[in-house]
PDB file of C-alpha atoms in Angstrom:
ATOM      1  CA  MET A   1       0.000   0.000   0.000  1.00 53.00           C
ATOM      2  CA  ALA A   2       1.060   3.604  -0.560  1.00 55.00           C
ATOM      3  CA  LEU A   3       3.017   5.334   2.173  1.00 66.00           C
ATOM      4  CA  ASN A   4       1.467   8.717   2.986  1.00 68.00           C
ATOM      5  CA  HIS A   5       3.673  11.157   4.862  1.00 70.00           C
ATOM      6  CA  PHE A   6       2.835  13.653   7.592  1.00 69.00           C
ATOM      7  CA  VAL A   7       2.840  17.244   6.373  1.00 71.00           C
ATOM      8  CA  ASN A   8       4.643  18.268   9.579  1.00 83.00           C
ATOM      9  CA  GLU A   9       6.577  15.019   9.946  1.00 87.00           C
ATOM     10  CA  LEU A  10       9.910  16.553  10.965  1.00 89.00           C
ATOM     11  CA  GLU A  11       8.176  18.465  13.741  1.00 92.00           C
ATOM     12  CA  ILE A  12       6.435  15.290  14.950  1.00 92.00           C
ATOM     13  CA  LEU A  13       9.735  13.388  14.967  1.00 93.00           C
ATOM     14  CA  ALA A  14      11.407  16.180  16.938  1.00 94.00           C
ATOM     15  CA  GLN A  15       8.614  16.068  19.517  1.00 94.00           C
ATOM     16  CA  ILE A  16       8.921  12.290  19.838  1.00 93.00           C
ATOM     17  CA  ALA A  17      12.668  12.660  20.332  1.00 93.00           C
ATOM     18  CA  GLU A  18      11.840  14.817  23.359  1.00 93.00           C
ATOM     19  CA  GLY A  19       9.606  12.080  24.775  1.00 90.00           C
ATOM     20  CA  ASP A  20       6.233  13.424  23.621  1.00 91.00           C
ATOM     21  CA  GLN A  21       3.890  10.427  23.824  1.00 88.00           C
ATOM     22  CA  ARG A  22       1.046  12.312  22.146  1.00 90.00           C
ATOM     23  CA  ALA A  23       3.214  12.857  19.069  1.00 91.00           C
ATOM     24  CA  PHE A  24       4.283   9.211  19.163  1.00 92.00           C
ATOM     25  CA  THR A  25       0.642   8.120  19.258  1.00 90.00           C
ATOM     26  CA  LEU A  26      -0.052  10.254  16.179  1.00 91.00           C
ATOM     27  CA  LEU A  27       2.874   8.644  14.376  1.00 92.00           C
ATOM     28  CA  PHE A  28       1.664   5.192  15.383  1.00 92.00           C
ATOM     29  CA  LYS A  29      -1.886   5.793  14.185  1.00 89.00           C
ATOM     30  CA  HIS A  30      -0.650   7.237  10.907  1.00 91.00           C
ATOM     31  CA  TYR A  31       1.750   4.429  10.004  1.00 92.00           C
ATOM     32  CA  GLN A  32       0.401   1.309  11.750  1.00 91.00           C
ATOM     33  CA  ARG A  33      -1.690   0.237   8.754  1.00 91.00           C
ATOM     34  CA  PHE A  34       1.316   0.498   6.439  1.00 92.00           C
ATOM     35  CA  VAL A  35       3.557  -1.478   8.812  1.00 93.00           C
ATOM     36  CA  PHE A  36       0.913  -4.182   9.250  1.00 93.00           C
ATOM     37  CA  SER A  37       0.220  -4.502   5.514  1.00 93.00           C
ATOM     38  CA  PHE A  38       3.900  -4.549   4.555  1.00 92.00           C
ATOM     39  CA  GLY A  39       4.712  -7.063   7.289  1.00 91.00           C
ATOM     40  CA  LYS A  40       1.826  -9.292   6.234  1.00 90.00           C
ATOM     41  CA  LYS A  41       2.891  -9.101   2.585  1.00 90.00           C
ATOM     42  CA  ILE A  42       6.341 -10.434   3.472  1.00 90.00           C
ATOM     43  CA  THR A  43       5.407 -12.975   6.157  1.00 88.00           C
ATOM     44  CA  HIS A  44       1.995 -14.039   4.780  1.00 87.00           C
ATOM     45  CA  SER A  45       0.771 -14.086   8.375  1.00 86.00           C
ATOM     46  CA  GLU A  46      -1.563 -11.698  10.189  1.00 87.00           C
ATOM     47  CA  GLU A  47      -0.243 -12.911  13.535  1.00 84.00           C
ATOM     48  CA  SER A  48       3.352 -12.193  12.540  1.00 86.00           C
ATOM     49  CA  ALA A  49       2.346  -8.840  11.041  1.00 89.00           C
ATOM     50  CA  GLY A  50       0.658  -7.844  14.296  1.00 87.00           C
ATOM     51  CA  GLU A  51       3.806  -8.651  16.253  1.00 87.00           C
ATOM     52  CA  ILE A  52       5.899  -6.758  13.710  1.00 90.00           C
ATOM     53  CA  VAL A  53       3.801  -3.614  14.245  1.00 91.00           C
ATOM     54  CA  GLN A  54       4.464  -3.599  17.977  1.00 87.00           C
ATOM     55  CA  ASP A  55       8.130  -4.584  17.584  1.00 89.00           C
ATOM     56  CA  ILE A  56       8.779  -1.816  15.055  1.00 92.00           C
ATOM     57  CA  PHE A  57       7.181   0.948  17.104  1.00 92.00           C
ATOM     58  CA  LEU A  58       8.880  -0.284  20.254  1.00 88.00           C
ATOM     59  CA  LYS A  59      12.232   0.042  18.480  1.00 88.00           C
ATOM     60  CA  ILE A  60      11.343   3.493  17.217  1.00 91.00           C
ATOM     61  CA  TRP A  61      10.379   4.679  20.700  1.00 90.00           C
ATOM     62  CA  LEU A  62      13.472   3.286  22.405  1.00 87.00           C
ATOM     63  CA  ALA A  63      15.708   4.933  19.805  1.00 88.00           C
ATOM     64  CA  ARG A  64      13.633   8.121  19.642  1.00 90.00           C
ATOM     65  CA  GLU A  65      16.560  10.430  20.404  1.00 91.00           C
ATOM     66  CA  SER A  66      18.060   9.596  16.998  1.00 91.00           C
ATOM     67  CA  LEU A  67      14.896  10.489  15.062  1.00 92.00           C
ATOM     68  CA  PRO A  68      15.936  14.095  14.264  1.00 91.00           C
ATOM     69  CA  GLU A  69      18.815  12.608  12.258  1.00 90.00           C
ATOM     70  CA  VAL A  70      16.356  10.780   9.979  1.00 89.00           C
ATOM     71  CA  LYS A  71      15.875  12.896   6.855  1.00 85.00           C
ATOM     72  CA  ASN A  72      13.359  10.649   5.090  1.00 88.00           C
ATOM     73  CA  PHE A  73      11.264   8.804   7.665  1.00 91.00           C
ATOM     74  CA  GLY A  74       9.130   7.076   5.036  1.00 88.00           C
ATOM     75  CA  ALA A  75      12.120   5.417   3.395  1.00 89.00           C
ATOM     76  CA  TYR A  76      13.599   4.728   6.825  1.00 91.00           C
ATOM     77  CA  LEU A  77      10.422   3.014   8.029  1.00 93.00           C
ATOM     78  CA  ASN A  78      10.099   1.081   4.777  1.00 91.00           C
ATOM     79  CA  ARG A  79      13.572  -0.425   5.140  1.00 89.00           C
ATOM     80  CA  LEU A  80      13.103  -1.032   8.861  1.00 91.00           C
ATOM     81  CA  VAL A  81       9.871  -2.982   8.348  1.00 92.00           C
ATOM     82  CA  ARG A  82      11.311  -4.924   5.423  1.00 91.00           C
ATOM     83  CA  ASN A  83      14.429  -5.940   7.323  1.00 90.00           C
ATOM     84  CA  HIS A  84      12.528  -6.878  10.469  1.00 90.00           C
ATOM     85  CA  SER A  85       9.938  -8.855   8.494  1.00 90.00           C
ATOM     86  CA  LEU A  86      12.642 -10.725   6.611  1.00 89.00           C
ATOM     87  CA  ASN A  87      14.280 -11.555   9.936  1.00 86.00           C
ATOM     88  CA  VAL A  88      10.966 -13.050  11.049  1.00 84.00           C
ATOM     89  CA  VAL A  89      10.787 -15.106   7.856  1.00 83.00           C
ATOM     90  CA  ARG A  90      14.392 -16.213   8.281  1.00 79.00           C
ATOM     91  CA  LYS A  91      13.650 -17.474  11.793  1.00 76.00           C
ATOM     92  CA  GLN A  92      10.562 -19.312  10.574  1.00 71.00           C
ATOM     93  CA  LEU A  93      12.491 -20.934   7.752  1.00 67.00           C
ATOM     94  CA  GLN A  94      15.353 -21.879  10.043  1.00 63.00           C
ATOM     95  CA  ASP A  95      12.850 -23.582  12.311  1.00 58.00           C
ATOM     96  CA  THR A  96      11.667 -25.630   9.338  1.00 55.00           C
ATOM     97  CA  LYS A  97      15.199 -26.312   8.075  1.00 47.00           C
ATOM     98  CA  SER A  98      14.779 -24.007   5.072  1.00 40.00           C
ATOM     99  CA  ALA A  99      17.558 -21.509   5.749  1.00 43.00           C
ATOM    100  CA  VAL A 100      19.158 -22.101   2.332  1.00 45.00           C
ATOM    101  CA  GLU A 101      15.997 -21.046   0.521  1.00 42.00           C
ATOM    102  CA  PHE A 102      15.762 -17.882   2.624  1.00 40.00           C
ATOM    103  CA  SER A 103      19.392 -16.897   2.064  1.00 45.00           C
ATOM    104  CA  LYS A 104      18.543 -15.903  -1.516  1.00 42.00           C
ATOM    105  CA  ILE A 105      16.110 -13.327  -0.149  1.00 38.00           C
ATOM    106  CA  PHE A 106      18.082 -12.154   2.864  1.00 41.00           C
ATOM    107  CA  SER A 107      21.276 -11.564   0.887  1.00 45.00           C
ATOM    108  CA  GLU A 108      19.583  -8.563  -0.724  1.00 39.00           C
ATOM    109  CA  VAL A 109      18.746  -6.857   2.570  1.00 36.00           C
ATOM    110  CA  ASP A 110      20.746  -3.833   3.701  1.00 41.00           C
ATOM    111  CA  GLU A 111      21.093  -4.592   7.415  1.00 41.00           C
ATOM    112  CA  SER A 112      22.832  -1.266   8.057  1.00 38.00           C
ATOM    113  CA  THR A 113      19.419   0.387   8.064  1.00 32.00           C
ATOM    114  CA  ILE A 114      18.128  -1.602  11.045  1.00 35.00           C
ATOM    115  CA  LEU A 115      17.344   0.694  13.951  1.00 39.00           C
ATOM    116  CA  GLN A 116      19.807   0.324  16.838  1.00 40.00           C
ATOM    117  CA  LEU A 117      18.420   0.104  20.359  1.00 40.00           C
ATOM    118  CA  ASP A 118      20.148   1.380  23.453  1.00 46.00           C
ATOM    119  CA  TYR A 119      22.368  -1.589  24.315  1.00 45.00           C
ATOM    120  CA  ASN A 120      22.358  -1.382  28.099  1.00 53.00           C
ATOM    121  CA  GLU A 121      18.613  -0.835  28.326  1.00 60.00           C
ATOM    122  CA  THR A 122      17.821  -3.670  25.950  1.00 60.00           C
ATOM    123  CA  ASN A 123      20.339  -6.071  27.472  1.00 63.00           C
ATOM    124  CA  ASN A 124      19.014  -5.488  30.984  1.00 71.00           C
ATOM    125  CA  LEU A 125      15.444  -6.125  29.870  1.00 72.00           C
ATOM    126  CA  LEU A 126      16.495  -9.293  28.072  1.00 75.00           C
ATOM    127  CA  ASN A 127      18.367 -10.650  31.090  1.00 80.00           C
ATOM    128  CA  GLN A 128      15.364  -9.959  33.304  1.00 83.00           C
ATOM    129  CA  ALA A 129      13.063 -11.759  30.880  1.00 83.00           C
ATOM    130  CA  ILE A 130      15.355 -14.794  30.619  1.00 86.00           C
ATOM    131  CA  ALA A 131      15.552 -15.036  34.405  1.00 89.00           C
ATOM    132  CA  GLU A 132      11.761 -15.285  34.579  1.00 90.00           C
ATOM    133  CA  LEU A 133      11.537 -18.215  32.144  1.00 91.00           C
ATOM    134  CA  SER A 134      10.923 -21.731  33.385  1.00 93.00           C
ATOM    135  CA  PRO A 135      14.109 -23.852  33.706  1.00 92.00           C
ATOM    136  CA  GLN A 136      13.243 -25.776  30.524  1.00 93.00           C
ATOM    137  CA  GLN A 137      12.449 -22.645  28.527  1.00 91.00           C
ATOM    138  CA  ARG A 138      15.615 -20.946  29.759  1.00 91.00           C
ATOM    139  CA  MET A 139      17.753 -23.938  28.800  1.00 92.00           C
ATOM    140  CA  VAL A 140      16.244 -24.135  25.311  1.00 90.00           C
ATOM    141  CA  TYR A 141      16.676 -20.396  24.785  1.00 85.00           C
ATOM    142  CA  GLN A 142      20.308 -20.494  25.896  1.00 85.00           C
ATOM    143  CA  LEU A 143      21.155 -23.551  23.796  1.00 87.00           C
ATOM    144  CA  CYS A 144      19.378 -22.520  20.605  1.00 81.00           C
ATOM    145  CA  HIS A 145      19.253 -18.742  20.666  1.00 72.00           C
ATOM    146  CA  GLN A 146      22.491 -17.901  22.454  1.00 70.00           C
ATOM    147  CA  GLN A 147      24.721 -20.887  21.658  1.00 75.00           C
ATOM    148  CA  GLY A 148      23.319 -21.463  18.175  1.00 74.00           C
ATOM    149  CA  LEU A 149      22.397 -25.136  18.510  1.00 81.00           C
ATOM    150  CA  LYS A 150      19.799 -26.590  16.173  1.00 84.00           C
ATOM    151  CA  TYR A 151      16.586 -27.872  17.689  1.00 85.00           C
ATOM    152  CA  ASP A 152      17.521 -31.522  17.170  1.00 88.00           C
ATOM    153  CA  GLU A 153      20.932 -30.923  18.776  1.00 89.00           C
ATOM    154  CA  ALA A 154      19.331 -29.259  21.790  1.00 89.00           C
ATOM    155  CA  ALA A 155      16.815 -32.104  21.970  1.00 91.00           C
ATOM    156  CA  VAL A 156      19.602 -34.675  22.255  1.00 91.00           C
ATOM    157  CA  GLN A 157      21.381 -32.661  24.936  1.00 89.00           C
ATOM    158  CA  MET A 158      18.184 -32.221  26.959  1.00 90.00           C
ATOM    159  CA  ASN A 159      16.908 -35.741  26.265  1.00 91.00           C
ATOM    160  CA  ILE A 160      13.597 -34.490  24.864  1.00 92.00           C
ATOM    161  CA  SER A 161      12.013 -34.402  21.401  1.00 92.00           C
ATOM    162  CA  SER A 162      12.741 -31.652  18.878  1.00 88.00           C
ATOM    163  CA  GLN A 163       9.008 -30.866  18.888  1.00 90.00           C
ATOM    164  CA  THR A 164       9.215 -30.199  22.628  1.00 92.00           C
ATOM    165  CA  VAL A 165      12.239 -27.976  22.067  1.00 90.00           C
ATOM    166  CA  ASN A 166      10.272 -26.035  19.467  1.00 88.00           C
ATOM    167  CA  SER A 167       7.366 -25.634  21.895  1.00 90.00           C
ATOM    168  CA  TYR A 168       9.644 -24.412  24.697  1.00 91.00           C
ATOM    169  CA  MET A 169      11.310 -21.934  22.344  1.00 86.00           C
ATOM    170  CA  LYS A 170       8.007 -20.487  21.142  1.00 85.00           C
ATOM    171  CA  ASP A 171       6.818 -20.045  24.725  1.00 89.00           C
ATOM    172  CA  ALA A 172      10.146 -18.522  25.761  1.00 86.00           C
ATOM    173  CA  LEU A 173      10.157 -15.989  22.925  1.00 82.00           C
ATOM    174  CA  LYS A 174       6.555 -15.051  23.639  1.00 82.00           C
ATOM    175  CA  LYS A 175       7.338 -14.438  27.318  1.00 84.00           C
ATOM    176  CA  ILE A 176      10.452 -12.441  26.471  1.00 78.00           C
ATOM    177  CA  ARG A 177       8.527 -10.291  23.997  1.00 76.00           C
ATOM    178  CA  ASN A 178       5.735  -9.672  26.499  1.00 78.00           C
ATOM    179  CA  HIS A 179       8.239  -8.804  29.235  1.00 76.00           C
ATOM    180  CA  PHE A 180      10.011  -6.389  26.923  1.00 67.00           C
ATOM    181  CA  ARG A 181       6.796  -4.642  25.974  1.00 67.00           C
ATOM    182  CA  LYS A 182       5.629  -4.478  29.574  1.00 70.00           C
ATOM    183  CA  HIS A 183       8.834  -3.141  31.085  1.00 61.00           C
ATOM    184  CA  ALA A 184      10.419  -1.129  28.269  1.00 51.00           C
ATOM    185  CA  VAL A 185      11.477   2.170  29.788  1.00 42.00           C
ATOM    186  CA  ALA A 186       8.992   4.971  29.076  1.00 39.00           C
ATOM    187  CA  TYR A 187       7.304   3.006  26.288  1.00 44.00           C
ATOM    188  CA  PRO A 188       3.761   4.356  26.004  1.00 45.00           C
ATOM    189  CA  LEU A 189       1.504   1.539  27.175  1.00 41.00           C
ATOM    190  CA  LEU A 190      -1.312   3.214  25.304  1.00 41.00           C
ATOM    191  CA  ILE A 191       0.197   1.935  22.060  1.00 46.00           C
ATOM    192  CA  LEU A 192      -0.322  -1.677  23.105  1.00 43.00           C
ATOM    193  CA  GLY A 193      -4.012  -0.960  23.490  1.00 44.00           C
ATOM    194  CA  LEU A 194      -4.299   0.996  20.250  1.00 44.00           C
ATOM    195  CA  PHE A 195      -3.263  -1.848  18.006  1.00 46.00           C
ATOM    196  CA  ASP A 196      -5.879  -4.319  16.856  1.00 43.00           C
ATOM    197  CA  LYS A 197      -5.177  -6.317  13.710  1.00 39.00           C
ATOM    198  CA  HIS A 198      -8.909  -6.722  13.102  1.00 38.00           C
ATOM    199  CA  HIS A 199      -9.063  -3.011  12.259  1.00 43.00           C
ATOM    200  CA  PHE A 200      -7.009  -3.515   9.101  1.00 47.00           C
TER     201      PHE A 200
END
């Protein structure tokens, strides 16, 4: 779908950079449909597209102080959504042992455009979330996500099935995402209530 810009977009971005949640809400309402549609087009999944919307705007808010440096927010958002959506697809394909097929797509992505989060803030939130996982979920996350083991390799090490590993990983990632959204510093909780994929 077409990407329509704010007339006073630079002013809105400057206000968001100063922590203005009202301005951020305006930005969210203006671009959420585009992010959802673009994410769905790439992932072919409404559920994934809904998660992409919240992930993208969470990243934008956490890195809001850098927004005044963005000269073309439309192009910036376009690349950000594309890269994030392709990362989602890559993870899905890796889970189904199709990483080779995805590499043809991902090789064309310019990862330098991905928005950078504040490292300390993000790392602290991640460590908190991991600590709250169940022992099994934490072990699966550490083996597969941090150490890079494949699901079948982690299954052998934990003496469980690869299907169980997959289930633990999905639950772990869901809990981590929810923790991040709940505790992200100064992230407007209103945004979580604004988004409803059924409105698209």
